[in-house]
Short mmCIF file of C-alpha atoms in Angstrom, two decimals:
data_model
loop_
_atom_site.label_atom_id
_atom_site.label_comp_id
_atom_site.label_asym_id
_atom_site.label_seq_id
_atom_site.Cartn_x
_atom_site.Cartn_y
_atom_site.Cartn_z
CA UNK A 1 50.62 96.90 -101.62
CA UNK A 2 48.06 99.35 -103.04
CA UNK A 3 44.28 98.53 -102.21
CA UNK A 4 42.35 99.02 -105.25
CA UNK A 5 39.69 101.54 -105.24
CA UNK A 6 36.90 98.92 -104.94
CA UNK A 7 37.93 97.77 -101.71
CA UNK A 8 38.04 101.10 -99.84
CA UNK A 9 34.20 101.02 -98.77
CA UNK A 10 34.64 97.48 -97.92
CA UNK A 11 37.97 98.11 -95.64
CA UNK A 12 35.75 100.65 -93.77
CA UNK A 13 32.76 98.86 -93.10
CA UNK A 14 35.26 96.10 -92.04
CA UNK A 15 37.30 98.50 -89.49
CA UNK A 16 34.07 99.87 -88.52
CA UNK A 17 32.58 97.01 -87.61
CA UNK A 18 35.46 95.17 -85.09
CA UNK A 19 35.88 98.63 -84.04
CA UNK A 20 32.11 98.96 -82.45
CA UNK A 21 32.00 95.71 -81.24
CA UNK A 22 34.29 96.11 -78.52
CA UNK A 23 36.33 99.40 -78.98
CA UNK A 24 37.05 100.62 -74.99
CA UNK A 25 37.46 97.09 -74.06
CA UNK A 26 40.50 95.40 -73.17
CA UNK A 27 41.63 92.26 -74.62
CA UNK A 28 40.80 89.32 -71.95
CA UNK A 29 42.47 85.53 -72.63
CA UNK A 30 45.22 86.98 -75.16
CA UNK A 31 46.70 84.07 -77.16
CA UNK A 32 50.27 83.65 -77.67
CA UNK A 33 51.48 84.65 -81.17
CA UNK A 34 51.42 81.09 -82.63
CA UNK A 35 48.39 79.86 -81.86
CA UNK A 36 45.76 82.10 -83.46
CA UNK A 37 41.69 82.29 -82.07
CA UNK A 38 39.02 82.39 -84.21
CA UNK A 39 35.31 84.05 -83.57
CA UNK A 40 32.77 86.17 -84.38
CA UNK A 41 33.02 88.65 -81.88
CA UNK A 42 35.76 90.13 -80.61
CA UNK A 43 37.07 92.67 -77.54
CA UNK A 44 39.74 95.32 -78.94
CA UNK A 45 42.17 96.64 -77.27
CA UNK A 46 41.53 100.02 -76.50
CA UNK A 47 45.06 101.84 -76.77
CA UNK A 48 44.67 100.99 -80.94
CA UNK A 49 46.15 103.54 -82.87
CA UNK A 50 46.03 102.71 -86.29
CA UNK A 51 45.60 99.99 -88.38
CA UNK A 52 46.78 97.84 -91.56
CA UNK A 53 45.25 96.17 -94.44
CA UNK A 54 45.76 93.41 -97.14
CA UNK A 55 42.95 92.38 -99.39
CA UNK A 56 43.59 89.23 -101.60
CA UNK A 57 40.19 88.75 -103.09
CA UNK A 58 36.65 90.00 -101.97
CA UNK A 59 36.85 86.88 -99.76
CA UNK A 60 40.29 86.91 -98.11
CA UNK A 61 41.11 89.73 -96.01
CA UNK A 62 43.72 90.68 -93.13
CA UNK A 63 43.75 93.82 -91.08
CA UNK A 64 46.13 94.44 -88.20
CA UNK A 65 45.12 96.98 -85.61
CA UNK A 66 47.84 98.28 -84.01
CA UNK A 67 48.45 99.34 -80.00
CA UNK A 68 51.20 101.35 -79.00
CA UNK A 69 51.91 101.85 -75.37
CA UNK A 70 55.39 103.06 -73.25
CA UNK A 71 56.79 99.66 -73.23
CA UNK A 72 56.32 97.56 -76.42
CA UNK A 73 54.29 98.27 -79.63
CA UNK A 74 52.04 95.12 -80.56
CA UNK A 75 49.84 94.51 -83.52
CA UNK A 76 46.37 92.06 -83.44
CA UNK A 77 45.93 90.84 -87.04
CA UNK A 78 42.87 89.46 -87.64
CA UNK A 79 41.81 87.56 -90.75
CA UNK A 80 38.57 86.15 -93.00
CA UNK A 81 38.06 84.10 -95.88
CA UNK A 82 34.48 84.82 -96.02
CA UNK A 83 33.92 88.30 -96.69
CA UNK A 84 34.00 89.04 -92.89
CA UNK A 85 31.61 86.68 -91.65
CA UNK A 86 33.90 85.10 -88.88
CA UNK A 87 37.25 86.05 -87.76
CA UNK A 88 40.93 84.41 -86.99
CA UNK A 89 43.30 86.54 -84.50
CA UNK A 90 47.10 86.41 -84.10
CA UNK A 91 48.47 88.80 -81.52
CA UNK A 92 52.14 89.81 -83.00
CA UNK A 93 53.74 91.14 -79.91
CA UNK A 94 57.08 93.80 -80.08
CA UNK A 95 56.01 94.48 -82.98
CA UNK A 96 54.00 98.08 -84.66
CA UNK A 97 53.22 96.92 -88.57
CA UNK A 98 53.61 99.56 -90.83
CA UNK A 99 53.32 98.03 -94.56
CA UNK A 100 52.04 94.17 -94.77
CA UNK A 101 50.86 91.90 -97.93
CA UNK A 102 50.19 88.57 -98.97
CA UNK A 103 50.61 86.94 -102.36
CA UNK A 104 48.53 83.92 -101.98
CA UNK A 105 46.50 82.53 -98.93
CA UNK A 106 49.57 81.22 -97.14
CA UNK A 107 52.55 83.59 -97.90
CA UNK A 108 52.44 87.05 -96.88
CA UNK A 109 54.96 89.92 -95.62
CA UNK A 110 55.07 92.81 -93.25
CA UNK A 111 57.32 95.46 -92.04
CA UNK A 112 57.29 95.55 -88.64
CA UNK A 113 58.69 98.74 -86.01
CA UNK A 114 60.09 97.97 -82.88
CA UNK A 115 61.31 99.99 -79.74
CA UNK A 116 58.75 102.50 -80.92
CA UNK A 117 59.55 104.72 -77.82
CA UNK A 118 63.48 104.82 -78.40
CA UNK A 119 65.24 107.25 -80.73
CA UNK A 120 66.30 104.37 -82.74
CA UNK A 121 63.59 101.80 -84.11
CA UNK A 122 64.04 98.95 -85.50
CA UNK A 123 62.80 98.24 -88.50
CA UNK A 124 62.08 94.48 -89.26
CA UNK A 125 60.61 92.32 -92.22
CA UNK A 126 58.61 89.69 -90.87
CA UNK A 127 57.41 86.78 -93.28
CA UNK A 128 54.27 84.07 -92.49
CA UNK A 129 53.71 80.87 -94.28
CA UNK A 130 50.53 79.69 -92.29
CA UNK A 131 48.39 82.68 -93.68
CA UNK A 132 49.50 84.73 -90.59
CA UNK A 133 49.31 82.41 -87.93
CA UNK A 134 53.26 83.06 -86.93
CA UNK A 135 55.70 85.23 -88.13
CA UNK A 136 59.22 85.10 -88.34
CA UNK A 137 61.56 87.95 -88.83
CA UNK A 138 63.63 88.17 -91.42
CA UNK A 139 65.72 90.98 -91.80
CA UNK A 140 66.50 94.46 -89.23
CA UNK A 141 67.69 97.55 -89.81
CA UNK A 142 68.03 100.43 -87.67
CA UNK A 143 67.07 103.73 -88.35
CA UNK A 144 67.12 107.11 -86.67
CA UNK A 145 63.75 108.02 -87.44
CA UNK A 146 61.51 107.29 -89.45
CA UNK A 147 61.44 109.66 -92.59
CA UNK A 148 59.20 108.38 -95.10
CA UNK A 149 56.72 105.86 -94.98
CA UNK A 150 57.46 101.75 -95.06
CA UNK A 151 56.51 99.15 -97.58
CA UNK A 152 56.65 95.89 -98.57
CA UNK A 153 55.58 94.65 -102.27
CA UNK A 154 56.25 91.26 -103.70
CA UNK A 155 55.45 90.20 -106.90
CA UNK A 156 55.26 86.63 -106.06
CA UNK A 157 56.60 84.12 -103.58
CA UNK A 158 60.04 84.70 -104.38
CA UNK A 159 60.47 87.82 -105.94
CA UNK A 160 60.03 91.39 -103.59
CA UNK A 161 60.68 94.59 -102.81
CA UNK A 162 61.00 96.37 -99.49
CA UNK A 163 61.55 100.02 -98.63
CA UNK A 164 62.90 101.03 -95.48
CA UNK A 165 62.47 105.01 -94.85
CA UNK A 166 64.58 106.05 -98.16
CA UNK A 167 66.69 102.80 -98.63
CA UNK A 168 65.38 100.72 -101.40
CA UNK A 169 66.03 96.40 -100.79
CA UNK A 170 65.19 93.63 -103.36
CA UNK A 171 64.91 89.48 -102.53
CA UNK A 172 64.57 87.02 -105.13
CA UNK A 173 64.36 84.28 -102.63
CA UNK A 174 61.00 84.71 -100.55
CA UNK A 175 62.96 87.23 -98.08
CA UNK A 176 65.62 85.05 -97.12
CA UNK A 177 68.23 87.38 -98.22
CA UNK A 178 68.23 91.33 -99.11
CA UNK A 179 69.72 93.43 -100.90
CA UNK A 180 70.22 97.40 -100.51
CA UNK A 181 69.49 98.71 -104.36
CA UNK A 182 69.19 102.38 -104.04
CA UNK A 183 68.72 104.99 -101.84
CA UNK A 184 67.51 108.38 -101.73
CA UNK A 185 67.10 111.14 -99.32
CA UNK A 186 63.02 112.12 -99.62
CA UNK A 187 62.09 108.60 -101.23
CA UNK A 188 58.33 108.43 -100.73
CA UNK A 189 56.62 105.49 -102.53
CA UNK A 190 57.23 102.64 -104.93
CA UNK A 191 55.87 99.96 -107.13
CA UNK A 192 56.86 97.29 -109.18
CA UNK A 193 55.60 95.88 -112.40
CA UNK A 194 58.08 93.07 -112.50
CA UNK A 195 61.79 92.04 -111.01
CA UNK A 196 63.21 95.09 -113.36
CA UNK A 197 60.70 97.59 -114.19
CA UNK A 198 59.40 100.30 -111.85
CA UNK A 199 58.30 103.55 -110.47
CA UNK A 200 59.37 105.84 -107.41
CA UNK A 201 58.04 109.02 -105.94
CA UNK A 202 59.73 111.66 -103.81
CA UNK A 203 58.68 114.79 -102.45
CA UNK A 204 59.38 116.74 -105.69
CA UNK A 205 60.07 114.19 -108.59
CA UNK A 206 58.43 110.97 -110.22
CA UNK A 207 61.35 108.08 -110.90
CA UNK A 208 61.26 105.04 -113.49
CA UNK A 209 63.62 102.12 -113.72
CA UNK A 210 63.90 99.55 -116.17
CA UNK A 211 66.67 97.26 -114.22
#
């Protein structure tokens, strides 16, 4: 998903904002992944090393804020639908999220790493229903390292596109099934206009597709 240019100053005020409020602070009371807290004010975890975004409107929002430590990555996504003014929180444990985006204000995706301190992480596509109050994975691939950056796109609730280092994997039922479509060493970036047309980037070269 790319966030429009609009929402940049608003994704920093938002980041800046949880950040001061408890940045240096451990997490106290963590809920289980399925049973999201809301509030105002919140304590962040203070081993957060980057973090996520997904903007559906200028009132619905999610960011996940990433911690990585020596024995599991785990992301803390937090959510509005009120331009910020109070706050839900899921804590997605085992989990790093690298790409994540939501359609409507129940179905959204993410790529998630795991085992980020082994030479081989796993890269996963998780999928929420409940506006990302659980997640449930959906597909896992292995990879070596990590080449190229991850991303997940869909176009709607069924049809999407995911893109694992510099394989290339298509759905056209909401992520319950993929399929590899290309691959390419160097493969950088992509986005769809529809189910058929679309553009890549690599390192040296702009790509189009019309099927």
């Amino acid at each position: 998903m790319y966030i429009k240019r609009s929402h940049i100053p608003i994704a920093v005020c938002l980041i800046g904002l949880l950040l001061t409020s408890g940045c240096g602070h451990p997490i106290k009371g963590t809920e289980p992944s399925n049973k999201p807290s809301e509030n105002s004010s919140t304590l962040l975890n203070s081993e957060i090393t980057d973090a996520k975004f997904a903007f559906l409107d200028d009132k619905m929002v999610w960011i996940g804020l990433n911690s990585d430590d020596a024995n599991s990555p785990s992301t803390e996504i937090f959510s509005s639908s009120d331009h910020g003014q109070t706050w839900s929180t899921t804590q997605v444990n085992n989990y790093k999220i690298l790409s994540m985006q939501f359609v409507d204000r129940e179905h959204g995706w993410a790529i998630g790493n795991a085992r980020s301190q082994s030479p081989e992480k796993a890269c996963c596509i998780l999928s929420t229903k409940d506006s990302g109050k659980s997640w449930t994975k959906q597909f896992e691939t292995l990879q070596t390292a990590r080449t190229s950056p991850c991303q997940i796109q869909f176009l709607n609730t069924q049809d999407g596109f995911a893109k694992l280092n510099n394989d290339l994997f298509s759905t056209t039922d909401g992520g319950e099934s993929w399929k590899k479509i290309y691959s390419m060493e160097d493969l950088m970036s992509v986005d769809f206009k529809d189910n058929k047309e679309g553009w890549a980037t690599t390192t040296d070269s702009i790509l189009h597709t019309t099927d």
